[in-house]
């Protein structure tokens, strides 16, 4: 890991709202801490994967994020929640001024691109694993998201 990657990681951690991030490789370990409210996230990078694509496991979800999704899930139990597979910044479209990938009421199929999550300057297209209809979009455009944070509610076909 070079100094530029470390600087990018520090910028990403400060923007994402995460309190502490630790990365461990075979001969390298780095921990970055901020003075923000605690959120516990552990990043593990396999030796064969590039540092820009960490697999993230979350120990505890922040209460404010989980609270809005709980009433919606209990009100309509037949809905499927599509969650973020990583931490990063959520984008509804491919760029400013471009149409959103999906809107409320849109029908989606397995493999449909729902959004983009930017993580460490990599733009990851998030595809649907289910077919159905978008009932609710739970995140605003350009908002930071956590691992496993609910993004969409889908009524399955």
Coordinates of C-alpha atoms in Angstrom, one line a residue:
X1 CA 0.0 0.0 0.0
X2 CA 1.5 3.3 -1.0
X3 CA 1.1 6.7 0.5
X4 CA -1.5 7.8 -2.1
X5 CA -3.7 4.8 -1.2
X6 CA -3.4 5.6 2.5
X7 CA -4.3 9.3 1.9
X8 CA -7.3 8.2 -0.2
X9 CA -8.3 5.8 2.6
X10 CA -8.1 8.5 5.2
X11 CA -10.3 10.8 3.1
X12 CA -12.8 8.0 2.5
X13 CA -12.9 7.2 6.3
X14 CA -13.5 10.9 7.2
X15 CA -16.3 11.3 4.6
X16 CA -18.0 7.9 5.4
X17 CA -18.8 8.6 9.0
X18 CA -16.9 5.5 10.2
X19 CA -15.0 5.9 13.5
X20 CA -12.3 3.3 12.9
X21 CA -11.0 1.2 10.0
X22 CA -8.4 -1.5 10.3
X23 CA -6.8 -3.2 7.3
X24 CA -4.5 -6.2 7.6
X25 CA -2.5 -7.9 4.9
X26 CA 0.3 -10.5 5.2
X27 CA 3.0 -8.1 6.1
X28 CA 1.0 -4.8 6.5
X29 CA -1.5 -3.5 9.0
X30 CA -3.1 -0.1 9.3
X31 CA -5.7 1.3 11.6
X32 CA -7.3 4.7 11.0
X33 CA -9.4 6.3 13.8
X34 CA -11.5 9.5 13.7
X35 CA -13.1 11.6 16.5
X36 CA -16.6 10.9 15.2
X37 CA -19.3 9.0 17.0
X38 CA -18.4 5.3 17.2
X39 CA -19.4 2.9 14.5
X40 CA -17.7 -0.4 14.4
X41 CA -16.6 -1.7 10.9
X42 CA -13.9 -4.2 10.2
X43 CA -12.3 -4.4 6.8
X44 CA -10.5 -7.6 5.7
X45 CA -8.6 -7.6 2.4
X46 CA -7.6 -11.0 1.0
X47 CA -4.1 -11.3 -0.3
X48 CA -5.3 -11.9 -4.0
X49 CA -7.7 -8.9 -4.0
X50 CA -6.7 -5.4 -4.7
X51 CA -6.7 -3.0 -1.7
X52 CA -9.5 -1.0 -3.4
X53 CA -12.1 -3.8 -3.1
X54 CA -12.3 -4.7 0.6
X55 CA -14.8 -7.2 1.9
X56 CA -16.5 -5.5 4.9
X57 CA -18.2 -7.1 7.9
X58 CA -20.1 -4.9 10.3
X59 CA -20.1 -5.7 14.0
X60 CA -22.9 -3.2 15.0
X61 CA -25.3 -1.1 12.9
X62 CA -25.9 2.5 13.9
X63 CA -29.3 2.9 15.5
X64 CA -30.5 5.9 13.3
X65 CA -30.0 3.9 10.1
X66 CA -31.8 0.8 11.3
X67 CA -34.8 2.6 12.8
X68 CA -36.4 4.0 9.7
X69 CA -36.4 0.6 7.9
X70 CA -38.0 -1.3 10.9
X71 CA -41.5 0.3 10.7
X72 CA -41.6 -0.2 6.9
X73 CA -40.5 -3.8 7.1
X74 CA -43.1 -4.6 9.8
X75 CA -45.9 -2.7 8.0
X76 CA -45.5 -4.7 4.8
X77 CA -43.9 -8.1 5.5
X78 CA -44.0 -9.3 1.9
X79 CA -41.4 -6.7 0.8
X80 CA -37.8 -7.6 0.2
X81 CA -35.1 -5.3 1.4
X82 CA -32.1 -4.7 -0.9
X83 CA -29.1 -3.8 1.3
X84 CA -25.7 -2.2 0.6
X85 CA -22.9 -4.8 0.1
X86 CA -20.3 -2.2 1.1
X87 CA -19.6 1.1 2.7
X88 CA -19.4 4.1 0.3
X89 CA -21.4 6.8 -1.3
X90 CA -24.8 6.0 -2.9
X91 CA -25.6 7.4 -6.3
X92 CA -29.0 6.9 -8.1
X93 CA -27.6 7.7 -11.6
X94 CA -24.4 7.2 -13.6
X95 CA -23.7 10.9 -13.4
X96 CA -25.0 14.4 -12.8
X97 CA -27.9 15.2 -15.1
X98 CA -28.3 11.5 -16.2
X99 CA -31.5 9.6 -15.5
X100 CA -31.8 7.5 -12.4
X101 CA -31.2 3.7 -12.7
X102 CA -34.5 3.0 -11.0
X103 CA -37.5 5.0 -9.6
X104 CA -40.3 4.1 -7.3
X105 CA -42.8 2.0 -9.2
X106 CA -40.3 0.6 -11.7
X107 CA -40.2 -3.1 -12.5
X108 CA -36.8 -4.7 -12.1
X109 CA -35.4 -8.0 -13.0
X110 CA -32.5 -10.1 -11.6
X111 CA -29.3 -8.4 -12.8
X112 CA -30.9 -4.9 -13.3
X113 CA -28.5 -2.1 -12.1
X114 CA -30.2 -0.3 -9.2
X115 CA -27.5 2.2 -8.2
X116 CA -23.8 2.9 -7.9
X117 CA -21.8 2.8 -4.7
X118 CA -18.5 4.7 -4.8
X119 CA -15.8 3.2 -2.5
X120 CA -12.3 4.5 -2.6
X121 CA -12.8 6.1 -6.1
X122 CA -14.1 2.9 -7.5
X123 CA -17.7 3.0 -8.9
X124 CA -19.5 -0.3 -8.2
X125 CA -22.7 -1.0 -10.0
X126 CA -25.2 -2.7 -7.6
X127 CA -27.4 -5.2 -9.3
X128 CA -30.7 -6.6 -8.2
X129 CA -30.7 -10.2 -7.0
X130 CA -34.6 -10.4 -7.2
X131 CA -37.3 -9.5 -9.7
X132 CA -40.1 -7.2 -8.7
X133 CA -41.3 -3.6 -8.3
X134 CA -39.5 -0.8 -6.5
X135 CA -41.7 0.3 -3.6
X136 CA -39.4 2.7 -1.8
X137 CA -35.9 4.1 -2.1
X138 CA -34.5 4.5 1.4
X139 CA -31.4 6.5 0.6
X140 CA -30.9 10.0 -0.9
X141 CA -28.6 10.5 -3.8
X142 CA -24.9 11.2 -2.9
X143 CA -25.5 10.0 0.7
X144 CA -22.9 7.9 2.6
X145 CA -24.1 4.3 3.2
X146 CA -22.8 1.6 5.6
X147 CA -22.4 -2.1 4.9
X148 CA -25.8 -3.9 5.1
X149 CA -27.7 -0.6 5.2
X150 CA -31.2 -1.0 3.6
X151 CA -31.3 0.8 0.2
X152 CA -34.5 -0.3 -1.5
X153 CA -37.8 -2.0 -0.7
X154 CA -39.0 -4.3 -3.5
X155 CA -42.3 -6.1 -3.9
X156 CA -41.3 -9.5 -5.4
X157 CA -43.0 -10.8 -8.6

